[in-house]
Tab-separated table of C-alpha atoms in Angstrom:
chain	number	residue	atom	x	y	z
A	44	UNK	CA	-1.065	-4.400	17.664
A	45	UNK	CA	0.169	-5.558	21.074
A	46	UNK	CA	-3.392	-6.467	22.034
A	47	UNK	CA	-3.864	-8.436	18.825
A	48	UNK	CA	-0.628	-10.361	19.337
A	49	UNK	CA	-1.430	-11.192	22.977
A	50	UNK	CA	-4.947	-12.319	22.058
A	51	UNK	CA	-3.602	-14.529	19.276
A	52	UNK	CA	-0.972	-16.060	21.555
A	53	UNK	CA	-3.654	-16.759	24.135
A	54	UNK	CA	-5.857	-18.528	21.587
A	55	UNK	CA	-2.973	-20.647	20.336
A	56	UNK	CA	-1.904	-21.501	23.892
A	57	UNK	CA	-5.478	-22.371	24.871
A	58	UNK	CA	-5.840	-24.602	21.833
A	59	UNK	CA	-2.549	-26.345	22.633
A	60	UNK	CA	-3.568	-27.044	26.225
A	61	UNK	CA	-6.946	-28.434	25.120
A	62	UNK	CA	-5.381	-30.841	22.660
A	63	UNK	CA	-2.802	-31.986	25.178
A	64	UNK	CA	-5.532	-32.630	27.776
A	65	UNK	CA	-7.548	-34.658	25.286
A	66	UNK	CA	-4.468	-36.680	24.391
A	67	UNK	CA	-3.751	-37.372	28.080
A	68	UNK	CA	-7.299	-38.639	28.673
A	69	UNK	CA	-7.038	-40.944	25.673
A	70	UNK	CA	-3.818	-42.352	27.047
A	71	UNK	CA	-5.439	-43.114	30.397
A	72	UNK	CA	-8.416	-44.795	28.763
A	73	UNK	CA	-6.658	-46.976	26.238
A	74	UNK	CA	-3.079	-47.218	27.489
A	75	UNK	CA	-0.373	-49.237	25.751
A	76	UNK	CA	2.405	-48.466	23.363
A	77	UNK	CA	0.068	-47.893	20.405
A	78	UNK	CA	-1.750	-45.042	22.181
A	79	UNK	CA	1.572	-43.580	23.296
A	80	UNK	CA	2.761	-43.440	19.684
A	81	UNK	CA	-0.541	-41.873	18.582
A	82	UNK	CA	-0.233	-39.179	21.257
A	83	UNK	CA	3.255	-38.336	20.025
A	84	UNK	CA	1.966	-37.923	16.476
A	85	UNK	CA	-0.855	-35.638	17.664
A	86	UNK	CA	1.575	-33.442	19.569
A	87	UNK	CA	3.813	-33.151	16.485
A	88	UNK	CA	0.829	-32.155	14.349
A	89	UNK	CA	-0.280	-29.665	16.994
A	90	UNK	CA	3.159	-28.058	17.087
A	91	UNK	CA	3.168	-27.775	13.313
A	92	UNK	CA	-0.324	-26.244	13.222
A	93	UNK	CA	0.510	-23.803	16.021
A	94	UNK	CA	3.728	-22.708	14.312
A	95	UNK	CA	1.952	-22.161	10.989
A	96	UNK	CA	-0.823	-20.213	12.714
A	97	UNK	CA	1.661	-17.981	14.506
A	98	UNK	CA	3.615	-17.294	11.312
A	99	UNK	CA	0.482	-16.422	9.317
A	100	UNK	CA	-0.853	-14.088	12.003
A	101	UNK	CA	2.542	-12.451	12.429
A	102	UNK	CA	2.732	-11.735	8.690
A	103	UNK	CA	-0.686	-10.056	8.848
A	104	UNK	CA	0.293	-8.038	11.909
A	105	UNK	CA	3.527	-6.881	10.266
A	106	UNK	CA	1.708	-5.842	7.088
A	107	UNK	CA	-0.885	-3.928	9.054
A	108	UNK	CA	1.895	-2.373	11.098
A	109	UNK	CA	3.654	-0.886	8.075
A	110	UNK	CA	0.758	1.338	7.008
A	111	UNK	CA	-0.230	1.978	10.641
A	112	UNK	CA	3.161	3.362	11.636
A	113	UNK	CA	3.356	6.989	12.641
A	114	UNK	CA	4.794	9.510	10.178
A	115	UNK	CA	7.503	11.750	11.639
A	116	UNK	CA	8.761	14.844	9.786
A	117	UNK	CA	12.583	14.706	9.677
A	118	UNK	CA	12.988	17.983	7.753
A	119	UNK	CA	10.577	20.757	6.847
A	120	UNK	CA	12.984	22.484	4.471
A	121	UNK	CA	11.049	24.074	1.548
A	122	UNK	CA	10.655	21.797	-1.475
A	123	UNK	CA	9.582	24.502	-3.914
A	124	UNK	CA	6.111	22.958	-4.270
A	125	UNK	CA	3.286	24.726	-2.419
A	126	UNK	CA	1.266	21.562	-1.756
A	127	UNK	CA	4.281	19.558	-0.550
A	128	UNK	CA	5.409	22.362	1.733
A	129	UNK	CA	1.910	22.640	3.188
A	130	UNK	CA	1.798	18.871	3.732
A	131	UNK	CA	5.148	18.941	5.551
A	132	UNK	CA	3.896	21.760	7.757
A	133	UNK	CA	0.808	19.762	8.710
A	134	UNK	CA	2.830	16.613	9.457
A	135	UNK	CA	5.361	18.493	11.574
A	136	UNK	CA	2.761	20.324	13.656
A	137	UNK	CA	0.392	17.390	14.224
A	138	UNK	CA	0.620	15.928	17.716
A	139	UNK	CA	0.324	13.101	18.414
A	140	UNK	CA	1.645	11.932	15.028
A	141	UNK	CA	-0.798	10.346	12.590
A	142	UNK	CA	-0.168	7.068	10.755
A	143	UNK	CA	0.274	6.577	7.002
A	144	UNK	CA	-3.344	5.591	6.342
A	145	UNK	CA	-4.631	8.698	8.144
A	146	UNK	CA	-2.313	11.031	6.222
A	147	UNK	CA	-3.423	9.562	2.908
A	148	UNK	CA	-6.976	10.541	3.785
A	149	UNK	CA	-6.016	13.937	5.194
A	150	UNK	CA	-3.677	14.975	2.389
A	151	UNK	CA	-6.133	13.883	-0.297
A	152	UNK	CA	-8.645	16.325	1.194
A	153	UNK	CA	-11.275	13.614	1.393
A	154	UNK	CA	-11.502	12.833	5.103
A	155	UNK	CA	-14.918	12.969	6.762
A	156	UNK	CA	-13.611	13.113	10.320
A	157	UNK	CA	-14.816	16.499	11.706
A	158	UNK	CA	-12.138	16.390	14.424
A	159	UNK	CA	-9.361	16.377	11.814
A	160	UNK	CA	-10.681	18.806	9.218
A	161	UNK	CA	-8.121	21.444	10.209
A	162	UNK	CA	-5.307	19.034	9.291
A	163	UNK	CA	-6.426	18.206	5.770
A	164	UNK	CA	-5.300	19.987	2.618
A	165	UNK	CA	-7.981	22.132	1.021
A	166	UNK	CA	-9.147	21.923	-2.599
A	167	UNK	CA	-6.429	19.457	-3.582
A	168	UNK	CA	-7.869	18.514	-6.978
A	169	UNK	CA	-8.508	22.128	-7.968
A	170	UNK	CA	-5.037	23.246	-6.910
A	171	UNK	CA	-3.362	20.391	-8.778
A	172	UNK	CA	-5.383	21.211	-11.893
A	173	UNK	CA	-4.501	24.902	-11.608
A	174	UNK	CA	-0.815	23.983	-11.346
A	175	UNK	CA	-1.050	21.915	-14.544
A	176	UNK	CA	-2.876	24.771	-16.286
A	177	UNK	CA	-0.058	27.135	-15.353
A	178	UNK	CA	2.457	24.660	-16.824
A	179	UNK	CA	0.514	24.478	-20.072
A	180	UNK	CA	-0.497	20.830	-19.709
A	181	UNK	CA	-4.222	21.516	-19.216
A	182	UNK	CA	-6.563	24.331	-20.082
A	183	UNK	CA	-9.694	25.659	-18.370
A	184	UNK	CA	-13.160	25.502	-19.882
A	185	UNK	CA	-16.753	25.934	-18.752
A	186	UNK	CA	-19.194	23.159	-19.631
A	187	UNK	CA	-22.913	23.062	-19.009
A	188	UNK	CA	-24.250	19.988	-17.224
A	189	UNK	CA	-28.031	20.207	-17.032
A	190	UNK	CA	-28.651	23.348	-14.973
A	191	UNK	CA	-25.090	23.907	-13.792
A	192	UNK	CA	-21.934	25.296	-15.336
A	193	UNK	CA	-18.890	23.294	-14.293
A	194	UNK	CA	-15.219	24.094	-14.693
A	195	UNK	CA	-13.298	21.387	-16.548
A	196	UNK	CA	-9.621	21.025	-17.424
A	197	UNK	CA	-9.128	19.272	-20.790
A	198	UNK	CA	-5.681	18.143	-21.877
A	199	UNK	CA	-4.014	20.688	-24.136
A	200	UNK	CA	-0.456	19.362	-24.386
A	201	UNK	CA	-0.584	15.732	-25.573
A	202	UNK	CA	3.205	15.658	-26.042
A	203	UNK	CA	3.839	15.685	-22.287
A	204	UNK	CA	1.228	12.962	-21.777
A	205	UNK	CA	2.761	10.737	-24.458
A	206	UNK	CA	6.216	11.281	-22.976
A	207	UNK	CA	4.972	10.123	-19.580
A	208	UNK	CA	3.138	7.116	-21.056
A	209	UNK	CA	6.288	6.118	-22.979
A	210	UNK	CA	8.345	6.382	-19.792
A	211	UNK	CA	5.970	4.013	-17.978
A	212	UNK	CA	5.969	1.564	-20.901
A	213	UNK	CA	9.760	1.541	-21.187
A	214	UNK	CA	10.176	0.932	-17.443
A	215	UNK	CA	8.531	-2.505	-17.776
A	216	UNK	CA	9.783	-3.320	-21.290
A	217	UNK	CA	13.067	-2.050	-22.780
A	218	UNK	CA	14.383	-0.638	-19.490
A	219	UNK	CA	13.103	-3.406	-17.196
A	220	UNK	CA	15.727	-4.113	-14.469
A	221	UNK	CA	13.899	-6.915	-12.621
A	222	UNK	CA	14.635	-5.268	-9.283
A	223	UNK	CA	12.285	-2.678	-7.740
A	224	UNK	CA	15.143	-1.124	-5.771
A	225	UNK	CA	17.027	-0.315	-8.979
A	226	UNK	CA	13.993	1.318	-10.577
A	227	UNK	CA	13.411	5.051	-10.474
A	228	UNK	CA	11.356	5.575	-7.300
A	229	UNK	CA	9.004	8.078	-8.921
A	230	UNK	CA	8.276	5.717	-11.826
A	231	UNK	CA	7.808	2.740	-9.490
A	232	UNK	CA	5.378	4.721	-7.331
A	233	UNK	CA	3.562	5.960	-10.451
A	234	UNK	CA	3.095	2.392	-11.757
A	235	UNK	CA	1.750	1.035	-8.476
A	236	UNK	CA	-0.576	3.985	-7.828
A	237	UNK	CA	-1.794	4.022	-11.438
A	238	UNK	CA	-2.676	0.340	-11.118
A	239	UNK	CA	-4.501	1.035	-7.846
A	240	UNK	CA	-6.474	3.773	-9.654
A	241	UNK	CA	-7.352	1.420	-12.569
A	242	UNK	CA	-5.708	3.633	-15.196
A	243	UNK	CA	-2.482	1.723	-15.832
A	244	UNK	CA	-3.974	-0.454	-18.568
A	245	UNK	CA	-4.767	2.723	-20.528
A	246	UNK	CA	-1.036	3.387	-20.795
A	247	UNK	CA	-0.459	-0.139	-22.156
A	248	UNK	CA	-3.412	-0.142	-24.559
A	249	UNK	CA	-1.378	1.035	-27.619
A	250	UNK	CA	1.137	-1.836	-27.206
A	251	UNK	CA	1.249	-4.956	-29.354
A	252	UNK	CA	-0.335	-8.043	-27.775
A	253	UNK	CA	3.007	-9.629	-26.847
A	254	UNK	CA	4.308	-6.380	-25.370
A	255	UNK	CA	1.063	-5.831	-23.472
A	256	UNK	CA	1.182	-9.320	-21.943
A	257	UNK	CA	4.832	-8.909	-20.970
A	258	UNK	CA	4.231	-5.463	-19.461
A	259	UNK	CA	1.285	-6.682	-17.369
A	260	UNK	CA	3.226	-9.754	-16.261
A	261	UNK	CA	6.029	-7.556	-14.938
A	262	UNK	CA	3.560	-5.196	-13.268
A	263	UNK	CA	2.049	-8.188	-11.459
A	264	UNK	CA	5.570	-9.120	-10.363
A	265	UNK	CA	5.782	-5.716	-8.673
A	266	UNK	CA	2.309	-6.088	-7.168
A	267	UNK	CA	3.239	-9.437	-5.615
A	268	UNK	CA	6.064	-7.862	-3.618
A	269	UNK	CA	5.602	-7.759	0.159
A	270	UNK	CA	5.898	-4.084	1.210
A	271	UNK	CA	6.958	-5.044	4.748
A	272	UNK	CA	9.888	-7.110	3.477
A	273	UNK	CA	10.889	-4.517	0.882
A	274	UNK	CA	10.805	-1.683	3.437
A	275	UNK	CA	13.197	-3.607	5.700
A	276	UNK	CA	15.934	-3.739	3.055
A	277	UNK	CA	18.859	-1.279	3.314
A	278	UNK	CA	18.773	2.160	1.674
A	279	UNK	CA	15.055	2.117	0.818
A	280	UNK	CA	12.281	4.648	1.228
A	281	UNK	CA	10.211	3.089	4.014
A	282	UNK	CA	7.437	5.666	3.666
A	283	UNK	CA	6.957	4.862	-0.018
A	284	UNK	CA	6.476	1.165	0.753
A	285	UNK	CA	4.050	2.051	3.552
A	286	UNK	CA	1.939	3.985	1.028
A	287	UNK	CA	2.161	1.036	-1.381
A	288	UNK	CA	0.896	-1.263	1.392
A	289	UNK	CA	-2.028	1.065	2.042
A	290	UNK	CA	-3.080	1.150	-1.610
A	291	UNK	CA	-2.320	-2.373	-2.820
A	292	UNK	CA	-2.784	-4.692	0.197
């Protein structure tokens, strides 16, 4: 990031010096009050362009910086969830610390970096499915696909699914608070990640047209938030907003 900032500053400075030199040569050639006034206007425009360029680049650097920040384990106290405890153990023991984007790849079990295979969680999808089977949400079946038998996990408890769908719907309709920091963090994260996975519209499909439009409008309001700015506000979960930046920006 430091290299990017220095390079950008150098380009802006070089551009400023070039324009000033060109303006000085024009003044020598033409002279007079009219050219002096024109040079002043060019310098004002140059300052405005340089300021806008610096602001735009700084916003991009800050956004990149949020998801590129290192993740530090503050507490490895057991959470009661096997996968979460294993993830905390990996994060605590990894030196040097990895950034948010790297941990998303490692903890999803889908990294292809052979140097980091020992850090990633194993069989994440299968273990999550097994956990839901044990809770009675899914069941296990064998299905034949061409020459292979594959294990599938169909939904067996639609009540839990409908309860979750209703909770998501209510969060952007009847219980909409118009402030992401007053929303339940788990529901907010679920909405943003579901949208990133292209499954959120399925939860809104049963709604009436007016409700659907209103729900999607409010979801877009959440998607337009700047994670960097939101993470800088007091009493927020910075890591959650870093994950949001990685998935939505």
